[in-house]
Short mmCIF file of C-alpha atoms in Angstrom, two decimals:
data_model
loop_
_atom_site.label_atom_id
_atom_site.label_comp_id
_atom_site.label_asym_id
_atom_site.label_seq_id
_atom_site.Cartn_x
_atom_site.Cartn_y
_atom_site.Cartn_z
CA UNK J 1 -51.81 53.82 -51.53
CA UNK J 2 -49.55 50.78 -51.58
CA UNK J 3 -45.94 51.48 -50.73
CA UNK J 4 -43.16 50.09 -52.90
CA UNK J 5 -40.58 47.70 -51.43
CA UNK J 6 -37.87 50.36 -51.66
CA UNK J 7 -40.06 52.85 -49.77
CA UNK J 8 -40.80 50.25 -47.08
CA UNK J 9 -37.08 49.54 -46.75
CA UNK J 10 -36.30 53.25 -46.37
CA UNK J 11 -38.99 53.59 -43.67
CA UNK J 12 -37.60 50.60 -41.76
CA UNK J 13 -34.03 51.97 -41.96
CA UNK J 14 -35.19 55.38 -40.75
CA UNK J 15 -37.05 53.79 -37.83
CA UNK J 16 -33.93 51.82 -36.89
CA UNK J 17 -31.87 55.02 -36.96
CA UNK J 18 -34.45 56.94 -34.89
CA UNK J 19 -34.69 54.08 -32.36
CA UNK J 20 -30.88 53.87 -32.07
CA UNK J 21 -30.54 57.64 -31.57
CA UNK J 22 -33.26 57.73 -28.90
CA UNK J 23 -31.73 54.76 -27.04
CA UNK J 24 -28.30 56.43 -27.21
CA UNK J 25 -29.56 59.52 -25.39
CA UNK J 26 -31.42 57.36 -22.86
CA UNK J 27 -28.28 55.37 -22.07
CA UNK J 28 -26.43 58.64 -21.47
CA UNK J 29 -28.93 59.51 -18.72
CA UNK J 30 -28.84 56.27 -16.75
CA UNK J 31 -26.32 54.39 -14.62
CA UNK J 32 -26.23 50.75 -15.60
CA UNK J 33 -24.99 49.61 -12.19
CA UNK J 34 -28.10 51.19 -10.61
CA UNK J 35 -30.29 49.73 -13.34
CA UNK J 36 -29.03 46.22 -12.58
CA UNK J 37 -29.37 46.82 -8.84
CA UNK J 38 -33.03 47.80 -9.31
CA UNK J 39 -33.72 44.61 -11.25
CA UNK J 40 -32.12 42.43 -8.59
CA UNK J 41 -34.08 43.97 -5.71
CA UNK J 42 -37.53 43.26 -7.18
CA UNK J 43 -39.33 40.79 -4.92
CA UNK J 44 -40.42 37.42 -6.31
CA UNK J 45 -44.06 37.91 -5.27
CA UNK J 46 -44.17 41.11 -7.34
CA UNK J 47 -43.01 39.22 -10.43
CA UNK J 48 -45.60 36.52 -9.71
CA UNK J 49 -48.42 39.07 -9.45
CA UNK J 50 -47.30 40.73 -12.68
CA UNK J 51 -47.37 37.35 -14.43
CA UNK J 52 -50.85 36.50 -13.10
CA UNK J 53 -52.23 39.93 -14.00
CA UNK J 54 -50.66 39.65 -17.46
CA UNK J 55 -52.55 36.39 -18.04
CA UNK J 56 -55.79 38.17 -17.12
CA UNK J 57 -54.96 41.02 -19.50
CA UNK J 58 -54.24 38.60 -22.33
CA UNK J 59 -57.57 36.85 -21.79
CA UNK J 60 -59.37 40.21 -21.89
CA UNK J 61 -57.78 41.19 -25.19
CA UNK J 62 -58.29 37.72 -26.67
CA UNK J 63 -61.96 38.01 -25.67
CA UNK J 64 -62.12 41.39 -27.41
CA UNK J 65 -60.42 39.94 -30.51
CA UNK J 66 -63.21 37.37 -30.67
CA UNK J 67 -65.75 40.19 -30.49
CA UNK J 68 -64.03 42.00 -33.37
CA UNK J 69 -64.08 38.86 -35.54
CA UNK J 70 -67.74 38.18 -34.76
CA UNK J 71 -68.73 41.60 -36.10
CA UNK J 72 -69.05 39.53 -39.26
CA UNK J 73 -72.26 37.63 -38.51
CA UNK J 74 -71.23 34.77 -40.84
CA UNK J 75 -68.07 33.98 -38.89
CA UNK J 76 -68.04 30.83 -36.78
CA UNK J 77 -64.61 30.21 -35.20
CA UNK J 78 -63.01 26.81 -35.02
CA UNK J 79 -61.89 25.48 -31.64
CA UNK J 80 -59.24 27.77 -30.09
CA UNK J 81 -58.96 29.69 -33.39
CA UNK J 82 -59.58 33.08 -31.74
CA UNK J 83 -57.01 32.48 -29.02
CA UNK J 84 -54.35 31.15 -31.40
CA UNK J 85 -54.79 33.95 -33.93
CA UNK J 86 -54.65 36.51 -31.13
CA UNK J 87 -51.24 35.25 -29.97
CA UNK J 88 -50.06 35.05 -33.58
CA UNK J 89 -50.97 38.72 -33.91
CA UNK J 90 -48.87 39.56 -30.85
CA UNK J 91 -45.87 37.94 -32.51
CA UNK J 92 -46.47 39.55 -35.91
CA UNK J 93 -46.75 42.96 -34.25
CA UNK J 94 -42.96 42.91 -33.95
CA UNK J 95 -42.64 42.49 -37.73
CA UNK J 96 -42.38 45.68 -39.73
CA UNK J 97 -42.74 49.34 -38.75
CA UNK J 98 -45.71 50.51 -36.71
CA UNK J 99 -46.75 46.93 -35.96
CA UNK J 100 -47.96 46.57 -39.57
CA UNK J 101 -47.06 42.88 -39.46
CA UNK J 102 -50.16 42.21 -37.35
CA UNK J 103 -52.15 42.27 -40.60
CA UNK J 104 -50.61 38.87 -41.31
CA UNK J 105 -52.94 37.19 -38.85
CA UNK J 106 -55.70 37.28 -41.48
CA UNK J 107 -54.09 34.06 -42.77
CA UNK J 108 -54.61 32.35 -39.42
CA UNK J 109 -58.37 32.92 -39.21
CA UNK J 110 -61.04 30.91 -41.02
CA UNK J 111 -62.93 34.02 -42.03
CA UNK J 112 -63.28 36.24 -45.09
CA UNK J 113 -60.00 38.11 -45.54
CA UNK J 114 -61.70 41.49 -45.93
CA UNK J 115 -63.83 40.88 -42.84
CA UNK J 116 -60.77 39.89 -40.79
CA UNK J 117 -58.88 42.93 -42.06
CA UNK J 118 -61.81 45.10 -40.94
CA UNK J 119 -61.69 43.39 -37.53
CA UNK J 120 -57.97 44.20 -37.27
CA UNK J 121 -58.82 47.81 -38.07
CA UNK J 122 -61.47 47.88 -35.34
CA UNK J 123 -58.99 46.31 -32.92
CA UNK J 124 -56.49 49.07 -33.73
CA UNK J 125 -59.18 51.70 -33.16
CA UNK J 126 -59.91 50.46 -29.64
CA UNK J 127 -56.23 49.95 -28.76
CA UNK J 128 -55.60 53.56 -29.77
CA UNK J 129 -58.76 54.74 -28.01
CA UNK J 130 -57.77 53.29 -24.64
CA UNK J 131 -54.45 55.17 -24.80
CA UNK J 132 -56.18 58.42 -25.78
CA UNK J 133 -58.91 57.98 -23.16
CA UNK J 134 -56.57 57.59 -20.20
CA UNK J 135 -54.11 60.16 -21.55
CA UNK J 136 -56.93 62.71 -21.78
CA UNK J 137 -57.96 61.82 -18.23
CA UNK J 138 -54.37 62.12 -16.97
CA UNK J 139 -53.89 65.45 -18.73
CA UNK J 140 -56.67 66.98 -16.62
CA UNK J 141 -54.53 66.57 -13.50
CA UNK J 142 -50.99 66.58 -14.90
CA UNK J 143 -50.99 69.77 -17.01
CA UNK J 144 -51.96 72.61 -14.70
CA UNK J 145 -51.15 75.34 -17.24
CA UNK J 146 -53.88 74.27 -19.68
CA UNK J 147 -57.46 75.53 -19.30
CA UNK J 148 -59.68 73.08 -17.42
CA UNK J 149 -62.50 73.69 -19.92
CA UNK J 150 -60.24 72.59 -22.79
CA UNK J 151 -59.02 69.50 -20.93
CA UNK J 152 -62.51 68.37 -19.92
CA UNK J 153 -63.87 69.03 -23.42
CA UNK J 154 -61.13 66.92 -24.98
CA UNK J 155 -61.76 64.14 -22.44
CA UNK J 156 -65.51 64.07 -23.19
CA UNK J 157 -64.82 64.09 -26.94
CA UNK J 158 -62.45 61.13 -26.61
CA UNK J 159 -65.09 59.15 -24.70
CA UNK J 160 -67.42 59.26 -27.71
CA UNK J 161 -64.77 58.66 -30.41
CA UNK J 162 -65.53 54.91 -30.87
CA UNK J 163 -69.19 55.67 -31.59
CA UNK J 164 -68.34 58.00 -34.48
CA UNK J 165 -67.47 54.96 -36.62
CA UNK J 166 -71.13 53.97 -36.67
CA UNK J 167 -72.04 57.22 -38.44
CA UNK J 168 -70.67 55.69 -41.64
CA UNK J 169 -73.73 53.42 -41.69
CA UNK J 170 -75.83 56.43 -42.70
CA UNK J 171 -73.74 56.93 -45.83
CA UNK J 172 -73.89 53.41 -47.25
CA UNK J 173 -76.62 51.27 -48.76
CA UNK J 174 -74.52 48.12 -48.60
CA UNK J 175 -76.40 45.70 -46.34
CA UNK J 176 -73.24 43.80 -45.30
CA UNK J 177 -71.48 46.99 -44.19
CA UNK J 178 -74.62 48.22 -42.45
CA UNK J 179 -74.96 44.91 -40.57
CA UNK J 180 -71.27 45.01 -39.65
CA UNK J 181 -71.54 48.54 -38.25
CA UNK J 182 -74.72 47.69 -36.36
CA UNK J 183 -72.92 44.77 -34.67
CA UNK J 184 -70.06 47.17 -33.97
CA UNK J 185 -72.40 49.64 -32.25
CA UNK J 186 -73.99 46.92 -30.09
CA UNK J 187 -70.62 45.62 -28.88
CA UNK J 188 -68.84 48.97 -28.44
CA UNK J 189 -69.82 49.67 -24.77
CA UNK J 190 -68.79 46.16 -23.72
CA UNK J 191 -65.45 46.43 -25.53
CA UNK J 192 -64.80 49.89 -24.08
CA UNK J 193 -65.40 48.57 -20.56
CA UNK J 194 -63.05 45.64 -21.18
CA UNK J 195 -60.35 48.05 -22.41
CA UNK J 196 -60.74 50.20 -19.30
CA UNK J 197 -60.35 47.14 -17.05
CA UNK J 198 -57.31 46.12 -19.10
CA UNK J 199 -55.58 49.45 -18.51
CA UNK J 200 -56.49 49.53 -14.81
CA UNK J 201 -54.71 46.18 -14.45
CA UNK J 202 -51.68 47.74 -16.16
CA UNK J 203 -51.77 50.53 -13.59
CA UNK J 204 -51.80 47.89 -10.85
CA UNK J 205 -48.70 46.26 -12.36
CA UNK J 206 -46.81 49.55 -12.32
CA UNK J 207 -48.08 50.28 -8.81
CA UNK J 208 -46.86 47.05 -7.17
CA UNK J 209 -43.57 47.27 -9.03
CA UNK J 210 -42.75 50.89 -8.21
CA UNK J 211 -43.88 50.53 -4.58
CA UNK J 212 -40.82 48.32 -4.12
CA UNK J 213 -38.69 51.43 -4.45
CA UNK J 214 -40.71 54.60 -3.83
CA UNK J 215 -43.80 55.77 -1.98
CA UNK J 216 -46.21 56.50 -4.82
CA UNK J 217 -50.01 56.45 -4.78
CA UNK J 218 -52.22 54.58 -7.25
CA UNK J 219 -53.70 57.88 -8.37
CA UNK J 220 -50.26 59.17 -9.36
CA UNK J 221 -49.79 56.00 -11.38
CA UNK J 222 -53.12 56.72 -13.11
CA UNK J 223 -51.97 60.17 -14.20
CA UNK J 224 -48.42 59.24 -15.18
CA UNK J 225 -48.56 55.86 -16.94
CA UNK J 226 -51.11 57.00 -19.59
CA UNK J 227 -48.79 59.85 -20.57
CA UNK J 228 -46.01 57.29 -20.98
CA UNK J 229 -48.11 54.85 -22.99
CA UNK J 230 -49.29 57.55 -25.38
CA UNK J 231 -45.91 56.85 -27.02
CA UNK J 232 -47.45 53.59 -28.32
CA UNK J 233 -49.41 55.51 -30.95
CA UNK J 234 -46.40 57.51 -32.17
CA UNK J 235 -44.86 55.44 -35.00
CA UNK J 236 -41.33 56.80 -34.81
CA UNK J 237 -39.50 53.72 -33.50
CA UNK J 238 -39.92 49.96 -33.46
CA UNK J 239 -42.65 48.94 -31.00
CA UNK J 240 -42.14 52.17 -29.08
CA UNK J 241 -38.56 51.28 -28.10
CA UNK J 242 -36.83 54.35 -26.77
CA UNK J 243 -39.88 56.61 -26.94
CA UNK J 244 -41.62 54.74 -24.12
CA UNK J 245 -38.53 54.93 -21.93
CA UNK J 246 -37.96 58.60 -22.80
CA UNK J 247 -41.52 59.47 -21.81
CA UNK J 248 -41.17 57.40 -18.63
CA UNK J 249 -37.99 59.21 -17.54
CA UNK J 250 -39.62 62.60 -18.11
CA UNK J 251 -43.05 61.87 -16.58
CA UNK J 252 -41.88 59.81 -13.58
CA UNK J 253 -39.26 62.43 -12.67
CA UNK J 254 -42.13 64.61 -11.39
CA UNK J 255 -42.66 62.03 -8.63
CA UNK J 256 -39.03 61.60 -7.69
CA UNK J 257 -38.49 58.39 -9.67
CA UNK J 258 -34.98 58.01 -11.03
CA UNK J 259 -34.27 57.41 -14.74
CA UNK J 260 -32.93 53.95 -13.88
CA UNK J 261 -36.13 52.97 -12.07
CA UNK J 262 -38.30 54.47 -14.82
CA UNK J 263 -36.52 52.34 -17.44
CA UNK J 264 -36.61 49.25 -15.20
CA UNK J 265 -40.38 49.53 -14.66
CA UNK J 266 -41.33 50.23 -18.27
CA UNK J 267 -39.05 47.52 -19.65
CA UNK J 268 -40.23 44.87 -17.20
CA UNK J 269 -43.91 45.60 -17.86
CA UNK J 270 -43.25 45.58 -21.60
CA UNK J 271 -41.34 42.28 -21.35
CA UNK J 272 -44.12 40.41 -19.57
CA UNK J 273 -47.03 42.06 -21.39
CA UNK J 274 -45.61 41.97 -24.94
CA UNK J 275 -42.42 39.94 -25.40
CA UNK J 276 -43.41 36.75 -23.54
CA UNK J 277 -46.89 36.53 -25.16
CA UNK J 278 -45.25 37.14 -28.56
CA UNK J 279 -43.10 34.05 -28.00
CA UNK J 280 -46.30 32.05 -27.54
CA UNK J 281 -47.43 33.46 -30.88
CA UNK J 282 -44.18 32.37 -32.51
CA UNK J 283 -44.81 28.84 -31.18
CA UNK J 284 -48.28 28.80 -32.77
CA UNK J 285 -46.93 30.11 -36.09
CA UNK J 286 -44.31 27.35 -36.23
CA UNK J 287 -46.83 24.71 -35.14
CA UNK J 288 -49.48 25.77 -37.67
CA UNK J 289 -46.92 25.95 -40.46
CA UNK J 290 -45.59 22.49 -39.53
CA UNK J 291 -49.12 21.01 -39.52
CA UNK J 292 -49.85 22.46 -42.96
CA UNK J 293 -46.60 21.08 -44.38
CA UNK J 294 -47.38 17.66 -42.85
CA UNK J 295 -50.85 17.59 -44.42
CA UNK J 296 -49.42 18.69 -47.76
CA UNK J 297 -46.76 15.97 -47.61
CA UNK J 298 -49.29 13.27 -46.75
CA UNK J 299 -51.52 14.30 -49.64
#
């Protein structure tokens, strides 16, 4: 069902209010002088490693984006089209509630609009899956009061979630859809592996950053960060602002990490992994728009 403009406006206003309220309560818990001190004591080599690992992560997700687009067998990308449209999507993710603006990248791909929209949907499925997969894994060790049978069952179920999509092929006689889903099934294991590597690199970023301040093992990072990043699939605030930091303060407190350090770590990782790449996307949007206007003017 398509939402009216007034409904969309109300949703955006509500998200702004929710985000502001959450941030207000976060700011009440932290000391800004300590927050600034934590930022200033981060070693340069740590920042450099975070930047390098972020580049690797971006290449992994751009590679996956190409796989999603090529689920349509008729799609042949132009030079650098996959990479450019991927960065454009990162920028558009900041537009609108719940990252809905990312749909706008269908206009930056030389592919059928419906096919690209389906690829965006598949991309969202795997982005959500990676958060659920590692959160289910982390829950096995973090929540001691829940039955182990329940936790392991949920974890196994989450592993097979991406494959359930293919079951729709048994309920359609449309050859195009059937071909699309068959391509999806063939590429699913490879995409899942790439997503796992992506998240493991994220764990490494948190690990080298937090080790500047506290003695924390990589395993503890593996069972804490996923429970923080599960906030990414809860559409209550803009781009997870506030929720991510709230989860970080609560989860990291179990390992003796202060609220100031929790906010410092999550914000810094978010800045390099999301904000900086989004700026590259903004550059491509402006450049593509300028090129189109130039061609139109010349004609």
